[in-house]
Amino acid sequence: MTKKSTFLIPVFNDWESLSLLLQKINEEAIGLDIRFAVVVMNDCSSDAVEVNTFTNLDITVVHLLRNVGHQKAIAVGLSHLASVGGGSDVIVMDADGEDKPSDIPALLIASTENPKKIVFAQRSKRSEGLIFRLFYFIYKMVFKILTGKVIAFGNYSLVPFSLLKKISFVSEIWNNYPGGVIRSKLPFTSIPLERGKRLAGESKMNFVSLVLHGMSTVAVFLDTTAVRIMLFSVMMIGFSLLGIGVVLEMKFVAHLASPGWASSLASAFFIIALQAFFISLFLVFTVLSYRSNKHFIPMTDYPPFIERIEKIS
């Protein structure tokens, strides 16, 4: 329960929520009789930076030169912590309070039981509305179909120090942190925890942002997704050619087709087959390009994004 831990929290114009969150983290630290380090990733906020001091927290703010989004801010933060060392495990959480500080002891216990694994908070119960949960369910189904993987957790996690440097060399965390962990094949586990409610203000994520976030998660498995879509396209080509064969047989052998009907249906099948062929061709070149290009490695490429590092307490 007394493992040394550093909190990594990306923030963009959400300083009121962060203040309330830090207060709750401080209360947990007092209850556990330990001192936590906190690294706040200021994602180039346009609002004034407001971070209070707390008795049991050592707070540092890393100011980024440009807004990169919370996933990339997490990647920069993990790489920064891996480079400075210190031997501290890292707890990644969002600033809005939906990742509940009261679950910190559960994460610490799970990490003690699984010292060589990244521990994620799996959402056993969500507090969002019906429409959000419906779209989230659809997203999970689409993700499973396209990638063959199941994802039931977000950023809230504990990364043991022994894996910190390894995860910072995984290029995929630049697009999506939890997806990158799955793709990296690094050992991880999850524990069921309820999702909390936002502490203050309104979410900066709109519908477009949520869709883009989902797409970035799928993009982590680009090659697997491309192969699955390509196989589906090949199946469509096969069914289309079969359909053309059936139409030709009905027209010239069975003489069952009415005038104009056969040619229209055959043309439709041919267009479907042609589109499926070009989709397959496009995916082949996309995967080849993806594999041949140099990937962004957070550990080696993160320093230019940091403007300055400010010690709060």
Tab-separated table of C-alpha atoms in Angstrom:
chain	number	residue	atom	x	y	z
A	1	MET	CA	0.000	0.000	0.000
A	2	THR	CA	2.970	2.303	0.431
A	3	LYS	CA	4.482	1.971	-3.038
A	4	LYS	CA	6.020	5.171	-4.346
A	5	SER	CA	3.719	6.607	-7.009
A	6	THR	CA	3.601	9.607	-9.321
A	7	PHE	CA	0.313	10.848	-10.781
A	8	LEU	CA	0.303	11.888	-14.442
A	9	ILE	CA	-2.657	14.152	-15.269
A	10	PRO	CA	-3.191	15.856	-18.669
A	11	VAL	CA	-5.135	19.135	-18.458
A	12	PHE	CA	-6.554	21.547	-21.002
A	13	ASN	CA	-8.498	24.516	-19.577
A	14	ASP	CA	-9.914	22.359	-16.777
A	15	TRP	CA	-8.184	23.885	-13.772
A	16	GLU	CA	-11.231	23.995	-11.501
A	17	SER	CA	-11.748	20.244	-11.865
A	18	LEU	CA	-8.031	19.669	-11.383
A	19	SER	CA	-8.035	21.603	-8.106
A	20	LEU	CA	-10.910	19.515	-6.747
A	21	LEU	CA	-9.237	16.335	-7.997
A	22	LEU	CA	-5.909	17.187	-6.344
A	23	GLN	CA	-7.748	17.871	-3.094
A	24	LYS	CA	-9.238	14.367	-3.214
A	25	ILE	CA	-5.870	12.818	-4.106
A	26	ASN	CA	-4.339	14.661	-1.149
A	27	GLU	CA	-7.031	13.237	1.131
A	28	GLU	CA	-6.179	9.736	-0.092
A	29	ALA	CA	-2.481	10.407	0.520
A	30	ILE	CA	-3.239	11.543	4.081
A	31	GLY	CA	-5.370	8.448	4.663
A	32	LEU	CA	-2.596	6.180	3.361
A	33	ASP	CA	0.013	8.168	5.310
A	34	ILE	CA	2.243	8.619	2.250
A	35	ARG	CA	3.327	11.456	-0.026
A	36	PHE	CA	2.457	11.443	-3.739
A	37	ALA	CA	4.186	13.215	-6.597
A	38	VAL	CA	1.916	14.781	-9.226
A	39	VAL	CA	2.937	15.756	-12.747
A	40	VAL	CA	0.340	17.944	-14.461
A	41	MET	CA	0.645	18.061	-18.240
A	42	ASN	CA	-0.561	21.531	-19.262
A	43	ASP	CA	-1.691	20.883	-22.831
A	44	CYS	CA	-1.040	24.485	-23.906
A	45	SER	CA	-4.144	25.780	-22.110
A	46	SER	CA	-5.486	29.174	-23.167
A	47	ASP	CA	-6.827	29.826	-19.646
A	48	ALA	CA	-4.545	30.929	-16.836
A	49	VAL	CA	-2.807	28.051	-15.070
A	50	GLU	CA	-4.129	27.678	-11.528
A	51	VAL	CA	-2.609	24.954	-9.369
A	52	ASN	CA	-2.805	25.057	-5.573
A	53	THR	CA	-0.390	23.474	-3.116
A	54	PHE	CA	-1.354	20.538	-0.878
A	55	THR	CA	0.230	19.090	2.238
A	56	ASN	CA	0.941	15.572	0.934
A	57	LEU	CA	1.502	16.321	-2.766
A	58	ASP	CA	4.664	17.338	-4.619
A	59	ILE	CA	3.269	19.000	-7.744
A	60	THR	CA	5.087	19.768	-10.989
A	61	VAL	CA	3.510	21.344	-14.074
A	62	VAL	CA	4.956	20.449	-17.474
A	63	HIS	CA	3.955	23.161	-19.959
A	64	LEU	CA	3.671	22.030	-23.583
A	65	LEU	CA	4.451	24.345	-26.504
A	66	ARG	CA	1.289	23.425	-28.388
A	67	ASN	CA	-1.996	21.646	-27.843
A	68	VAL	CA	-1.493	17.997	-28.752
A	69	GLY	CA	-4.552	16.376	-27.167
A	70	HIS	CA	-4.706	14.350	-23.974
A	71	GLN	CA	-3.438	11.096	-25.522
A	72	LYS	CA	-0.255	12.702	-26.835
A	73	ALA	CA	0.127	14.674	-23.601
A	74	ILE	CA	0.085	11.352	-21.731
A	75	ALA	CA	2.722	9.964	-24.103
A	76	VAL	CA	4.953	13.007	-23.529
A	77	GLY	CA	4.433	12.727	-19.763
A	78	LEU	CA	5.268	9.020	-19.623
A	79	SER	CA	8.409	9.611	-21.685
A	80	HIS	CA	9.441	12.525	-19.478
A	81	LEU	CA	9.010	10.464	-16.311
A	82	ALA	CA	10.901	7.536	-17.870
A	83	SER	CA	13.787	9.834	-18.778
A	84	VAL	CA	14.101	11.495	-15.349
A	85	GLY	CA	13.901	8.134	-13.566
A	86	GLY	CA	13.232	8.064	-9.846
A	87	GLY	CA	11.893	4.539	-9.553
A	88	SER	CA	8.311	5.689	-9.120
A	89	ASP	CA	5.270	3.865	-10.479
A	90	VAL	CA	2.993	6.119	-12.541
A	91	ILE	CA	-0.766	6.460	-12.107
A	92	VAL	CA	-2.350	7.930	-15.237
A	93	MET	CA	-5.702	9.635	-14.761
A	94	ASP	CA	-7.876	12.330	-16.329
A	95	ALA	CA	-8.390	15.670	-14.626
A	96	ASP	CA	-12.201	15.778	-14.695
A	97	GLY	CA	-12.753	13.491	-11.711
A	98	GLU	CA	-14.396	10.645	-13.607
A	99	ASP	CA	-11.321	8.642	-12.606
A	100	LYS	CA	-12.103	8.484	-8.893
A	101	PRO	CA	-9.265	9.117	-6.415
A	102	SER	CA	-11.097	6.840	-3.966
A	103	ASP	CA	-10.070	3.944	-6.229
A	104	ILE	CA	-6.351	4.659	-5.751
A	105	PRO	CA	-5.970	2.073	-2.939
A	106	ALA	CA	-7.559	-0.592	-5.184
A	107	LEU	CA	-5.074	0.194	-7.967
A	108	LEU	CA	-2.160	0.071	-5.522
A	109	ILE	CA	-3.313	-3.282	-4.133
A	110	ALA	CA	-3.780	-4.711	-7.646
A	111	SER	CA	-0.299	-3.500	-8.590
A	112	THR	CA	1.174	-5.123	-5.485
A	113	GLU	CA	-0.482	-8.392	-6.512
A	114	ASN	CA	0.652	-7.937	-10.140
A	115	PRO	CA	3.982	-6.075	-9.808
A	116	LYS	CA	5.082	-6.735	-13.388
A	117	LYS	CA	1.824	-5.727	-15.085
A	118	ILE	CA	0.148	-2.459	-16.054
A	119	VAL	CA	-3.132	-2.265	-14.119
A	120	PHE	CA	-6.128	-0.610	-15.812
A	121	ALA	CA	-9.432	0.447	-14.278
A	122	GLN	CA	-12.104	-1.476	-16.170
A	123	ARG	CA	-15.437	0.308	-16.149
A	124	SER	CA	-17.951	-1.973	-14.409
A	125	LYS	CA	-20.586	0.778	-14.317
A	126	ARG	CA	-20.832	4.034	-16.266
A	127	SER	CA	-22.641	7.205	-15.197
A	128	GLU	CA	-23.260	8.675	-18.668
A	129	GLY	CA	-26.650	8.975	-20.341
A	130	LEU	CA	-28.380	6.336	-22.431
A	131	ILE	CA	-27.332	7.811	-25.801
A	132	PHE	CA	-23.647	7.919	-24.842
A	133	ARG	CA	-23.757	4.346	-23.545
A	134	LEU	CA	-25.459	3.206	-26.755
A	135	PHE	CA	-22.784	4.782	-28.950
A	136	TYR	CA	-20.075	3.447	-26.644
A	137	PHE	CA	-21.499	-0.070	-27.022
A	138	ILE	CA	-21.529	0.328	-30.819
A	139	TYR	CA	-17.940	1.598	-30.680
A	140	LYS	CA	-16.817	-1.462	-28.690
A	141	MET	CA	-18.542	-3.809	-31.135
A	142	VAL	CA	-17.006	-2.087	-34.176
A	143	PHE	CA	-13.604	-2.110	-32.464
A	144	LYS	CA	-13.854	-5.846	-31.808
A	145	ILE	CA	-14.944	-6.606	-35.385
A	146	LEU	CA	-12.181	-4.505	-36.958
A	147	THR	CA	-9.323	-5.439	-34.629
A	148	GLY	CA	-10.292	-8.708	-32.971
A	149	LYS	CA	-9.509	-7.070	-29.616
A	150	VAL	CA	-11.701	-6.076	-26.674
A	151	ILE	CA	-11.189	-2.716	-24.981
A	152	ALA	CA	-13.130	-1.929	-21.824
A	153	PHE	CA	-10.884	0.603	-20.136
A	154	GLY	CA	-9.574	4.114	-20.615
A	155	ASN	CA	-6.569	6.073	-19.372
A	156	TYR	CA	-6.958	5.379	-15.641
A	157	SER	CA	-4.138	2.966	-14.909
A	158	LEU	CA	-0.995	2.243	-12.934
A	159	VAL	CA	2.246	1.685	-14.820
A	160	PRO	CA	5.004	0.001	-12.779
A	161	PHE	CA	8.367	1.715	-13.078
A	162	SER	CA	9.884	-1.462	-14.543
A	163	LEU	CA	7.643	-1.049	-17.631
A	164	LEU	CA	7.730	2.741	-17.866
A	165	LYS	CA	10.663	2.987	-20.272
A	166	LYS	CA	9.334	0.118	-22.377
A	167	ILE	CA	5.920	1.727	-22.822
A	168	SER	CA	7.553	5.045	-23.740
A	169	PHE	CA	9.180	3.309	-26.720
A	170	VAL	CA	5.794	2.123	-28.049
A	171	SER	CA	4.982	4.460	-30.932
A	172	GLU	CA	1.256	3.611	-30.826
A	173	ILE	CA	0.694	5.358	-27.471
A	174	TRP	CA	1.164	8.630	-29.363
A	175	ASN	CA	-2.281	8.056	-30.907
A	176	ASN	CA	-3.968	6.164	-28.096
A	177	TYR	CA	-2.478	5.153	-24.773
A	178	PRO	CA	-4.673	2.133	-23.800
A	179	GLY	CA	-4.738	0.880	-27.402
A	180	GLY	CA	-0.959	1.228	-27.569
A	181	VAL	CA	-0.561	-0.880	-24.430
A	182	ILE	CA	-2.708	-3.633	-25.945
A	183	ARG	CA	-0.758	-3.447	-29.218
A	184	SER	CA	2.619	-3.471	-27.435
A	185	LYS	CA	2.004	-6.940	-25.960
A	186	LEU	CA	3.305	-5.675	-22.641
A	187	PRO	CA	1.667	-7.515	-19.714
A	188	PHE	CA	-1.434	-5.829	-18.339
A	189	THR	CA	-4.473	-6.621	-16.292
A	190	SER	CA	-7.624	-4.773	-15.235
A	191	ILE	CA	-9.842	-4.461	-12.191
A	192	PRO	CA	-13.546	-3.505	-12.222
A	193	LEU	CA	-14.138	0.025	-10.931
A	194	GLU	CA	-17.129	2.335	-11.282
A	195	ARG	CA	-16.695	5.512	-13.285
A	196	GLY	CA	-17.201	8.717	-11.338
A	197	LYS	CA	-18.856	11.997	-12.288
A	198	ARG	CA	-17.204	15.187	-13.521
A	199	LEU	CA	-16.193	17.400	-10.599
A	200	ALA	CA	-16.732	20.797	-12.243
A	201	GLY	CA	-17.471	22.478	-15.560
A	202	GLU	CA	-18.358	20.729	-18.800
A	203	SER	CA	-16.464	18.222	-20.876
A	204	LYS	CA	-14.297	19.598	-23.693
A	205	MET	CA	-15.106	16.479	-25.729
A	206	ASN	CA	-17.896	16.921	-28.297
A	207	PHE	CA	-19.344	14.289	-30.616
A	208	VAL	CA	-16.695	14.907	-33.276
A	209	SER	CA	-13.916	14.617	-30.691
A	210	LEU	CA	-15.348	11.341	-29.410
A	211	VAL	CA	-15.535	9.909	-32.950
A	212	LEU	CA	-11.957	10.984	-33.649
A	213	HIS	CA	-10.876	9.434	-30.365
A	214	GLY	CA	-12.507	6.160	-31.374
A	215	MET	CA	-10.875	6.300	-34.792
A	216	SER	CA	-7.459	6.910	-33.220
A	217	THR	CA	-7.926	3.782	-31.113
A	218	VAL	CA	-8.752	1.712	-34.204
A	219	ALA	CA	-5.809	3.317	-36.057
A	220	VAL	CA	-3.426	1.762	-33.520
A	221	PHE	CA	-4.321	-1.586	-35.107
A	222	LEU	CA	-4.162	-0.261	-38.669
A	223	ASP	CA	-2.555	-3.327	-40.217
A	224	THR	CA	-4.973	-5.766	-38.552
A	225	THR	CA	-7.958	-3.572	-39.433
A	226	ALA	CA	-6.774	-3.225	-43.041
A	227	VAL	CA	-6.387	-6.997	-43.440
A	228	ARG	CA	-9.865	-7.639	-42.045
A	229	ILE	CA	-11.460	-5.032	-44.321
A	230	MET	CA	-9.462	-6.408	-47.250
A	231	LEU	CA	-10.738	-9.934	-46.565
A	232	PHE	CA	-14.273	-8.546	-46.437
A	233	SER	CA	-13.646	-6.803	-49.787
A	234	VAL	CA	-12.389	-10.054	-51.314
A	235	MET	CA	-15.551	-11.769	-50.090
A	236	MET	CA	-17.624	-9.008	-51.699
A	237	ILE	CA	-15.745	-9.527	-54.975
A	238	GLY	CA	-16.447	-13.272	-54.768
A	239	PHE	CA	-20.160	-12.793	-54.057
A	240	SER	CA	-20.411	-10.196	-56.843
A	241	LEU	CA	-18.797	-12.524	-59.391
A	242	LEU	CA	-21.097	-15.296	-58.225
A	243	GLY	CA	-24.057	-12.957	-58.624
A	244	ILE	CA	-22.964	-12.060	-62.170
A	245	GLY	CA	-22.667	-15.784	-62.969
A	246	VAL	CA	-26.182	-16.469	-61.679
A	247	VAL	CA	-27.604	-13.564	-63.691
A	248	LEU	CA	-25.894	-14.759	-66.887
A	249	GLU	CA	-27.161	-18.290	-66.342
A	250	MET	CA	-30.712	-17.027	-65.811
A	251	LYS	CA	-30.511	-14.933	-68.975
A	252	PHE	CA	-28.754	-17.245	-71.444
A	253	VAL	CA	-29.408	-20.731	-70.053
A	254	ALA	CA	-32.706	-20.647	-68.181
A	255	HIS	CA	-34.098	-17.694	-70.188
A	256	LEU	CA	-35.840	-16.392	-67.068
A	257	ALA	CA	-34.615	-12.795	-67.100
A	258	SER	CA	-36.896	-10.032	-68.337
A	259	PRO	CA	-35.452	-7.533	-70.863
A	260	GLY	CA	-33.059	-5.019	-69.269
A	261	TRP	CA	-33.224	-6.617	-65.833
A	262	ALA	CA	-30.229	-8.904	-66.270
A	263	SER	CA	-27.914	-6.225	-67.639
A	264	SER	CA	-28.840	-3.791	-64.847
A	265	LEU	CA	-28.265	-6.375	-62.111
A	266	ALA	CA	-25.021	-7.599	-63.670
A	267	SER	CA	-23.785	-3.996	-63.907
A	268	ALA	CA	-24.608	-3.448	-60.225
A	269	PHE	CA	-22.656	-6.556	-59.221
A	270	PHE	CA	-19.733	-5.459	-61.418
A	271	ILE	CA	-19.645	-2.001	-59.790
A	272	ILE	CA	-19.624	-3.597	-56.322
A	273	ALA	CA	-16.764	-5.905	-57.335
A	274	LEU	CA	-14.817	-2.996	-58.849
A	275	GLN	CA	-15.243	-0.863	-55.724
A	276	ALA	CA	-14.188	-3.756	-53.487
A	277	PHE	CA	-11.091	-4.294	-55.678
A	278	PHE	CA	-10.002	-0.658	-55.410
A	279	ILE	CA	-10.633	-0.684	-51.636
A	280	SER	CA	-8.395	-3.757	-51.329
A	281	LEU	CA	-5.726	-2.133	-53.491
A	282	PHE	CA	-5.836	1.063	-51.427
A	283	LEU	CA	-5.524	-0.900	-48.179
A	284	VAL	CA	-2.533	-2.869	-49.462
A	285	PHE	CA	-0.628	0.335	-50.274
A	286	THR	CA	-1.732	1.897	-46.960
A	287	VAL	CA	-0.323	-1.005	-44.930
A	288	LEU	CA	2.895	-1.084	-46.984
A	289	SER	CA	3.330	2.663	-46.472
A	290	TYR	CA	2.620	2.339	-42.734
A	291	ARG	CA	5.221	-0.405	-42.340
A	292	SER	CA	7.891	1.381	-44.376
A	293	ASN	CA	7.562	4.827	-42.721
A	294	LYS	CA	9.572	5.809	-39.664
A	295	HIS	CA	7.295	5.897	-36.640
A	296	PHE	CA	7.188	8.528	-33.908
A	297	ILE	CA	8.932	7.149	-30.807
A	298	PRO	CA	7.718	9.098	-27.735
A	299	MET	CA	10.847	8.430	-25.674
A	300	THR	CA	13.232	9.905	-28.241
A	301	ASP	CA	10.966	12.476	-29.908
A	302	TYR	CA	9.124	14.089	-26.975
A	303	PRO	CA	11.623	16.809	-25.764
A	304	PRO	CA	10.749	19.492	-28.396
A	305	PHE	CA	7.139	19.547	-27.168
A	306	ILE	CA	8.058	20.745	-23.657
A	307	GLU	CA	8.260	24.500	-23.171
A	308	ARG	CA	9.196	24.558	-19.495
A	309	ILE	CA	8.814	22.646	-16.257
A	310	GLU	CA	7.409	24.468	-13.235
A	311	LYS	CA	7.693	23.209	-9.667
A	312	ILE	CA	4.621	24.108	-7.603
A	313	SER	CA	5.475	22.506	-4.280
